[in-house]
């Protein structure tokens, strides 16, 4: 953790909960998980720490899904799929390397690309079966 603040068990638990899941959780989901361990936790504490983690580069956000900001412990550039039915967020692999994409964009448009964000939307496997 890159935080400059004093160590906090709640802060460490919040970060570990995010790092130990691949569901790209909302603040409310994180709050419900951590509340079991720290019953005196407030939702405000969760939001303050999420902001701190994001500012420090410990986590990133996927964006808003069904009205809730979703968080990701994977900070390296990667691609997501978001289900428009149930709101699940999945990491997906894209076959073309980022370097190849950047080179093509830079060559075609005269840019100097440093990073990107790519998200696909549709129905997940479970929702597609319904």
mmCIF file with all atom_site columns, C-alpha atoms in Angstrom:
data_model
loop_
_atom_site.group_PDB
_atom_site.id
_atom_site.type_symbol
_atom_site.label_atom_id
_atom_site.label_alt_id
_atom_site.label_comp_id
_atom_site.label_asym_id
_atom_site.label_entity_id
_atom_site.label_seq_id
_atom_site.pdbx_PDB_ins_code
_atom_site.Cartn_x
_atom_site.Cartn_y
_atom_site.Cartn_z
_atom_site.occupancy
_atom_site.B_iso_or_equiv
_atom_site.pdbx_formal_charge
_atom_site.auth_seq_id
_atom_site.auth_comp_id
_atom_site.auth_asym_id
_atom_site.auth_atom_id
_atom_site.pdbx_PDB_model_num
ATOM 1   C CA . UNK A 1 1   ? 0.000   0.000   0.000   1.00 0.00 ? 1   UNK A CA 1
ATOM 2   C CA . UNK A 1 2   ? 1.397   3.388   -0.999  1.00 0.00 ? 2   UNK A CA 1
ATOM 3   C CA . UNK A 1 3   ? -0.520  5.458   1.541   1.00 0.00 ? 3   UNK A CA 1
ATOM 4   C CA . UNK A 1 4   ? 1.369   8.105   3.482   1.00 0.00 ? 4   UNK A CA 1
ATOM 5   C CA . UNK A 1 5   ? -1.220  8.046   6.259   1.00 0.00 ? 5   UNK A CA 1
ATOM 6   C CA . UNK A 1 6   ? -0.822  6.236   9.555   1.00 0.00 ? 6   UNK A CA 1
ATOM 7   C CA . UNK A 1 7   ? -1.471  2.483   9.401   1.00 0.00 ? 7   UNK A CA 1
ATOM 8   C CA . UNK A 1 8   ? -5.086  1.459   9.955   1.00 0.00 ? 8   UNK A CA 1
ATOM 9   C CA . UNK A 1 9   ? -6.465  -2.075  10.278  1.00 0.00 ? 9   UNK A CA 1
ATOM 10  C CA . UNK A 1 10  ? -9.692  -0.989  8.589   1.00 0.00 ? 10  UNK A CA 1
ATOM 11  C CA . UNK A 1 11  ? -7.796  0.598   5.696   1.00 0.00 ? 11  UNK A CA 1
ATOM 12  C CA . UNK A 1 12  ? -5.696  -2.540  5.243   1.00 0.00 ? 12  UNK A CA 1
ATOM 13  C CA . UNK A 1 13  ? -8.800  -4.756  5.366   1.00 0.00 ? 13  UNK A CA 1
ATOM 14  C CA . UNK A 1 14  ? -10.592 -2.621  2.758   1.00 0.00 ? 14  UNK A CA 1
ATOM 15  C CA . UNK A 1 15  ? -7.626  -2.897  0.387   1.00 0.00 ? 15  UNK A CA 1
ATOM 16  C CA . UNK A 1 16  ? -7.281  -6.653  0.958   1.00 0.00 ? 16  UNK A CA 1
ATOM 17  C CA . UNK A 1 17  ? -10.982 -7.198  0.259   1.00 0.00 ? 17  UNK A CA 1
ATOM 18  C CA . UNK A 1 18  ? -10.583 -5.404  -3.085  1.00 0.00 ? 18  UNK A CA 1
ATOM 19  C CA . UNK A 1 19  ? -7.403  -7.314  -3.940  1.00 0.00 ? 19  UNK A CA 1
ATOM 20  C CA . UNK A 1 20  ? -8.956  -10.677 -3.054  1.00 0.00 ? 20  UNK A CA 1
ATOM 21  C CA . UNK A 1 21  ? -11.952 -10.455 -5.379  1.00 0.00 ? 21  UNK A CA 1
ATOM 22  C CA . UNK A 1 22  ? -12.318 -10.354 -9.132  1.00 0.00 ? 22  UNK A CA 1
ATOM 23  C CA . UNK A 1 23  ? -15.894 -9.009  -9.192  1.00 0.00 ? 23  UNK A CA 1
ATOM 24  C CA . UNK A 1 24  ? -14.908 -5.322  -9.447  1.00 0.00 ? 24  UNK A CA 1
ATOM 25  C CA . UNK A 1 25  ? -16.880 -4.403  -6.318  1.00 0.00 ? 25  UNK A CA 1
ATOM 26  C CA . UNK A 1 26  ? -18.890 -1.327  -5.442  1.00 0.00 ? 26  UNK A CA 1
ATOM 27  C CA . UNK A 1 27  ? -18.252 0.662   -2.251  1.00 0.00 ? 27  UNK A CA 1
ATOM 28  C CA . UNK A 1 28  ? -21.412 -0.800  -0.744  1.00 0.00 ? 28  UNK A CA 1
ATOM 29  C CA . UNK A 1 29  ? -20.259 -4.384  -1.459  1.00 0.00 ? 29  UNK A CA 1
ATOM 30  C CA . UNK A 1 30  ? -16.855 -3.625  0.087   1.00 0.00 ? 30  UNK A CA 1
ATOM 31  C CA . UNK A 1 31  ? -18.560 -2.038  3.104   1.00 0.00 ? 31  UNK A CA 1
ATOM 32  C CA . UNK A 1 32  ? -20.702 -5.150  3.668   1.00 0.00 ? 32  UNK A CA 1
ATOM 33  C CA . UNK A 1 33  ? -17.634 -7.421  3.509   1.00 0.00 ? 33  UNK A CA 1
ATOM 34  C CA . UNK A 1 34  ? -15.483 -5.327  5.836   1.00 0.00 ? 34  UNK A CA 1
ATOM 35  C CA . UNK A 1 35  ? -18.344 -4.662  8.286   1.00 0.00 ? 35  UNK A CA 1
ATOM 36  C CA . UNK A 1 36  ? -18.270 -8.367  9.241   1.00 0.00 ? 36  UNK A CA 1
ATOM 37  C CA . UNK A 1 37  ? -14.646 -7.956  10.373  1.00 0.00 ? 37  UNK A CA 1
ATOM 38  C CA . UNK A 1 38  ? -14.926 -4.393  11.726  1.00 0.00 ? 38  UNK A CA 1
ATOM 39  C CA . UNK A 1 39  ? -18.510 -3.881  12.992  1.00 0.00 ? 39  UNK A CA 1
ATOM 40  C CA . UNK A 1 40  ? -17.853 -0.210  13.842  1.00 0.00 ? 40  UNK A CA 1
ATOM 41  C CA . UNK A 1 41  ? -16.978 0.604   10.212  1.00 0.00 ? 41  UNK A CA 1
ATOM 42  C CA . UNK A 1 42  ? -18.849 3.460   8.505   1.00 0.00 ? 42  UNK A CA 1
ATOM 43  C CA . UNK A 1 43  ? -19.614 3.741   4.808   1.00 0.00 ? 43  UNK A CA 1
ATOM 44  C CA . UNK A 1 44  ? -17.869 7.129   4.885   1.00 0.00 ? 44  UNK A CA 1
ATOM 45  C CA . UNK A 1 45  ? -14.644 5.419   5.984   1.00 0.00 ? 45  UNK A CA 1
ATOM 46  C CA . UNK A 1 46  ? -14.892 3.085   3.000   1.00 0.00 ? 46  UNK A CA 1
ATOM 47  C CA . UNK A 1 47  ? -15.416 5.979   0.568   1.00 0.00 ? 47  UNK A CA 1
ATOM 48  C CA . UNK A 1 48  ? -12.548 8.027   2.052   1.00 0.00 ? 48  UNK A CA 1
ATOM 49  C CA . UNK A 1 49  ? -10.171 5.074   1.769   1.00 0.00 ? 49  UNK A CA 1
ATOM 50  C CA . UNK A 1 50  ? -11.285 4.241   -1.777  1.00 0.00 ? 50  UNK A CA 1
ATOM 51  C CA . UNK A 1 51  ? -10.496 7.824   -2.782  1.00 0.00 ? 51  UNK A CA 1
ATOM 52  C CA . UNK A 1 52  ? -7.099  7.566   -1.074  1.00 0.00 ? 52  UNK A CA 1
ATOM 53  C CA . UNK A 1 53  ? -6.301  4.219   -2.753  1.00 0.00 ? 53  UNK A CA 1
ATOM 54  C CA . UNK A 1 54  ? -7.302  5.596   -6.144  1.00 0.00 ? 54  UNK A CA 1
ATOM 55  C CA . UNK A 1 55  ? -5.194  8.754   -5.685  1.00 0.00 ? 55  UNK A CA 1
ATOM 56  C CA . UNK A 1 56  ? -2.197  6.608   -4.659  1.00 0.00 ? 56  UNK A CA 1
ATOM 57  C CA . UNK A 1 57  ? -2.589  4.246   -7.610  1.00 0.00 ? 57  UNK A CA 1
ATOM 58  C CA . UNK A 1 58  ? -3.397  1.226   -5.425  1.00 0.00 ? 58  UNK A CA 1
ATOM 59  C CA . UNK A 1 59  ? -6.714  0.695   -7.250  1.00 0.00 ? 59  UNK A CA 1
ATOM 60  C CA . UNK A 1 60  ? -8.486  1.941   -10.352 1.00 0.00 ? 60  UNK A CA 1
ATOM 61  C CA . UNK A 1 61  ? -12.120 2.395   -11.237 1.00 0.00 ? 61  UNK A CA 1
ATOM 62  C CA . UNK A 1 62  ? -13.966 0.630   -14.010 1.00 0.00 ? 62  UNK A CA 1
ATOM 63  C CA . UNK A 1 63  ? -16.604 3.356   -14.095 1.00 0.00 ? 63  UNK A CA 1
ATOM 64  C CA . UNK A 1 64  ? -20.256 3.423   -13.138 1.00 0.00 ? 64  UNK A CA 1
ATOM 65  C CA . UNK A 1 65  ? -22.211 0.212   -13.570 1.00 0.00 ? 65  UNK A CA 1
ATOM 66  C CA . UNK A 1 66  ? -25.914 0.320   -12.771 1.00 0.00 ? 66  UNK A CA 1
ATOM 67  C CA . UNK A 1 67  ? -25.388 3.596   -10.914 1.00 0.00 ? 67  UNK A CA 1
ATOM 68  C CA . UNK A 1 68  ? -22.510 2.383   -8.736  1.00 0.00 ? 68  UNK A CA 1
ATOM 69  C CA . UNK A 1 69  ? -18.812 3.189   -9.122  1.00 0.00 ? 69  UNK A CA 1
ATOM 70  C CA . UNK A 1 70  ? -16.884 -0.084  -9.417  1.00 0.00 ? 70  UNK A CA 1
ATOM 71  C CA . UNK A 1 71  ? -13.293 -0.666  -8.278  1.00 0.00 ? 71  UNK A CA 1
ATOM 72  C CA . UNK A 1 72  ? -10.418 -2.819  -9.527  1.00 0.00 ? 72  UNK A CA 1
ATOM 73  C CA . UNK A 1 73  ? -7.179  -3.828  -7.798  1.00 0.00 ? 73  UNK A CA 1
ATOM 74  C CA . UNK A 1 74  ? -5.538  -4.538  -11.150 1.00 0.00 ? 74  UNK A CA 1
ATOM 75  C CA . UNK A 1 75  ? -3.898  -1.240  -12.032 1.00 0.00 ? 75  UNK A CA 1
ATOM 76  C CA . UNK A 1 76  ? -2.108  -2.243  -15.233 1.00 0.00 ? 76  UNK A CA 1
ATOM 77  C CA . UNK A 1 77  ? -4.008  -1.482  -18.452 1.00 0.00 ? 77  UNK A CA 1
ATOM 78  C CA . UNK A 1 78  ? -6.482  -4.232  -19.273 1.00 0.00 ? 78  UNK A CA 1
ATOM 79  C CA . UNK A 1 79  ? -9.835  -4.724  -20.949 1.00 0.00 ? 79  UNK A CA 1
ATOM 80  C CA . UNK A 1 80  ? -13.255 -5.221  -19.348 1.00 0.00 ? 80  UNK A CA 1
ATOM 81  C CA . UNK A 1 81  ? -16.608 -6.666  -20.344 1.00 0.00 ? 81  UNK A CA 1
ATOM 82  C CA . UNK A 1 82  ? -19.667 -5.228  -18.577 1.00 0.00 ? 82  UNK A CA 1
ATOM 83  C CA . UNK A 1 83  ? -22.985 -7.073  -18.706 1.00 0.00 ? 83  UNK A CA 1
ATOM 84  C CA . UNK A 1 84  ? -25.810 -4.664  -19.429 1.00 0.00 ? 84  UNK A CA 1
ATOM 85  C CA . UNK A 1 85  ? -28.309 -7.041  -17.785 1.00 0.00 ? 85  UNK A CA 1
ATOM 86  C CA . UNK A 1 86  ? -26.832 -8.070  -14.417 1.00 0.00 ? 86  UNK A CA 1
ATOM 87  C CA . UNK A 1 87  ? -23.966 -5.554  -14.153 1.00 0.00 ? 87  UNK A CA 1
ATOM 88  C CA . UNK A 1 88  ? -21.170 -8.090  -13.727 1.00 0.00 ? 88  UNK A CA 1
ATOM 89  C CA . UNK A 1 89  ? -17.725 -6.849  -14.733 1.00 0.00 ? 89  UNK A CA 1
ATOM 90  C CA . UNK A 1 90  ? -15.127 -9.274  -16.108 1.00 0.00 ? 90  UNK A CA 1
ATOM 91  C CA . UNK A 1 91  ? -11.484 -8.851  -17.081 1.00 0.00 ? 91  UNK A CA 1
ATOM 92  C CA . UNK A 1 92  ? -10.906 -10.126 -20.605 1.00 0.00 ? 92  UNK A CA 1
ATOM 93  C CA . UNK A 1 93  ? -7.803  -10.764 -22.672 1.00 0.00 ? 93  UNK A CA 1
ATOM 94  C CA . UNK A 1 94  ? -7.367  -9.041  -26.024 1.00 0.00 ? 94  UNK A CA 1
ATOM 95  C CA . UNK A 1 95  ? -5.027  -10.789 -28.453 1.00 0.00 ? 95  UNK A CA 1
ATOM 96  C CA . UNK A 1 96  ? -3.338  -7.731  -29.956 1.00 0.00 ? 96  UNK A CA 1
ATOM 97  C CA . UNK A 1 97  ? -0.649  -6.248  -27.716 1.00 0.00 ? 97  UNK A CA 1
ATOM 98  C CA . UNK A 1 98  ? -0.999  -2.704  -26.417 1.00 0.00 ? 98  UNK A CA 1
ATOM 99  C CA . UNK A 1 99  ? 2.300   -1.764  -28.036 1.00 0.00 ? 99  UNK A CA 1
ATOM 100 C CA . UNK A 1 100 ? 0.963   -2.745  -31.469 1.00 0.00 ? 100 UNK A CA 1
ATOM 101 C CA . UNK A 1 101 ? -2.225  -0.769  -30.910 1.00 0.00 ? 101 UNK A CA 1
ATOM 102 C CA . UNK A 1 102 ? -0.259  2.274   -29.700 1.00 0.00 ? 102 UNK A CA 1
ATOM 103 C CA . UNK A 1 103 ? 2.109   2.116   -32.667 1.00 0.00 ? 103 UNK A CA 1
ATOM 104 C CA . UNK A 1 104 ? -0.814  1.970   -35.095 1.00 0.00 ? 104 UNK A CA 1
ATOM 105 C CA . UNK A 1 105 ? -2.653  4.879   -33.433 1.00 0.00 ? 105 UNK A CA 1
ATOM 106 C CA . UNK A 1 106 ? 0.545   6.945   -33.236 1.00 0.00 ? 106 UNK A CA 1
ATOM 107 C CA . UNK A 1 107 ? 1.372   6.272   -36.886 1.00 0.00 ? 107 UNK A CA 1
ATOM 108 C CA . UNK A 1 108 ? -2.153  6.934   -38.183 1.00 0.00 ? 108 UNK A CA 1
ATOM 109 C CA . UNK A 1 109 ? -2.804  10.104  -36.177 1.00 0.00 ? 109 UNK A CA 1
ATOM 110 C CA . UNK A 1 110 ? 0.606   11.474  -35.198 1.00 0.00 ? 110 UNK A CA 1
ATOM 111 C CA . UNK A 1 111 ? 0.012   10.880  -31.476 1.00 0.00 ? 111 UNK A CA 1
ATOM 112 C CA . UNK A 1 112 ? 2.288   9.675   -28.671 1.00 0.00 ? 112 UNK A CA 1
ATOM 113 C CA . UNK A 1 113 ? 0.055   7.170   -26.863 1.00 0.00 ? 113 UNK A CA 1
ATOM 114 C CA . UNK A 1 114 ? 0.826   6.226   -23.248 1.00 0.00 ? 114 UNK A CA 1
ATOM 115 C CA . UNK A 1 115 ? -2.180  4.104   -22.174 1.00 0.00 ? 115 UNK A CA 1
ATOM 116 C CA . UNK A 1 116 ? -5.765  3.212   -23.012 1.00 0.00 ? 116 UNK A CA 1
ATOM 117 C CA . UNK A 1 117 ? -9.054  1.983   -21.617 1.00 0.00 ? 117 UNK A CA 1
ATOM 118 C CA . UNK A 1 118 ? -11.213 -0.472  -23.539 1.00 0.00 ? 118 UNK A CA 1
ATOM 119 C CA . UNK A 1 119 ? -14.574 -1.791  -22.372 1.00 0.00 ? 119 UNK A CA 1
ATOM 120 C CA . UNK A 1 120 ? -16.989 -4.112  -24.138 1.00 0.00 ? 120 UNK A CA 1
ATOM 121 C CA . UNK A 1 121 ? -20.707 -4.179  -23.297 1.00 0.00 ? 121 UNK A CA 1
ATOM 122 C CA . UNK A 1 122 ? -23.394 -6.802  -23.855 1.00 0.00 ? 122 UNK A CA 1
ATOM 123 C CA . UNK A 1 123 ? -24.839 -9.860  -22.142 1.00 0.00 ? 123 UNK A CA 1
ATOM 124 C CA . UNK A 1 124 ? -22.727 -12.194 -20.029 1.00 0.00 ? 124 UNK A CA 1
ATOM 125 C CA . UNK A 1 125 ? -22.904 -15.971 -20.424 1.00 0.00 ? 125 UNK A CA 1
ATOM 126 C CA . UNK A 1 126 ? -25.467 -16.346 -17.619 1.00 0.00 ? 126 UNK A CA 1
ATOM 127 C CA . UNK A 1 127 ? -27.779 -13.577 -18.846 1.00 0.00 ? 127 UNK A CA 1
ATOM 128 C CA . UNK A 1 128 ? -27.547 -14.751 -22.446 1.00 0.00 ? 128 UNK A CA 1
ATOM 129 C CA . UNK A 1 129 ? -29.097 -18.093 -21.389 1.00 0.00 ? 129 UNK A CA 1
ATOM 130 C CA . UNK A 1 130 ? -32.132 -16.441 -19.816 1.00 0.00 ? 130 UNK A CA 1
#
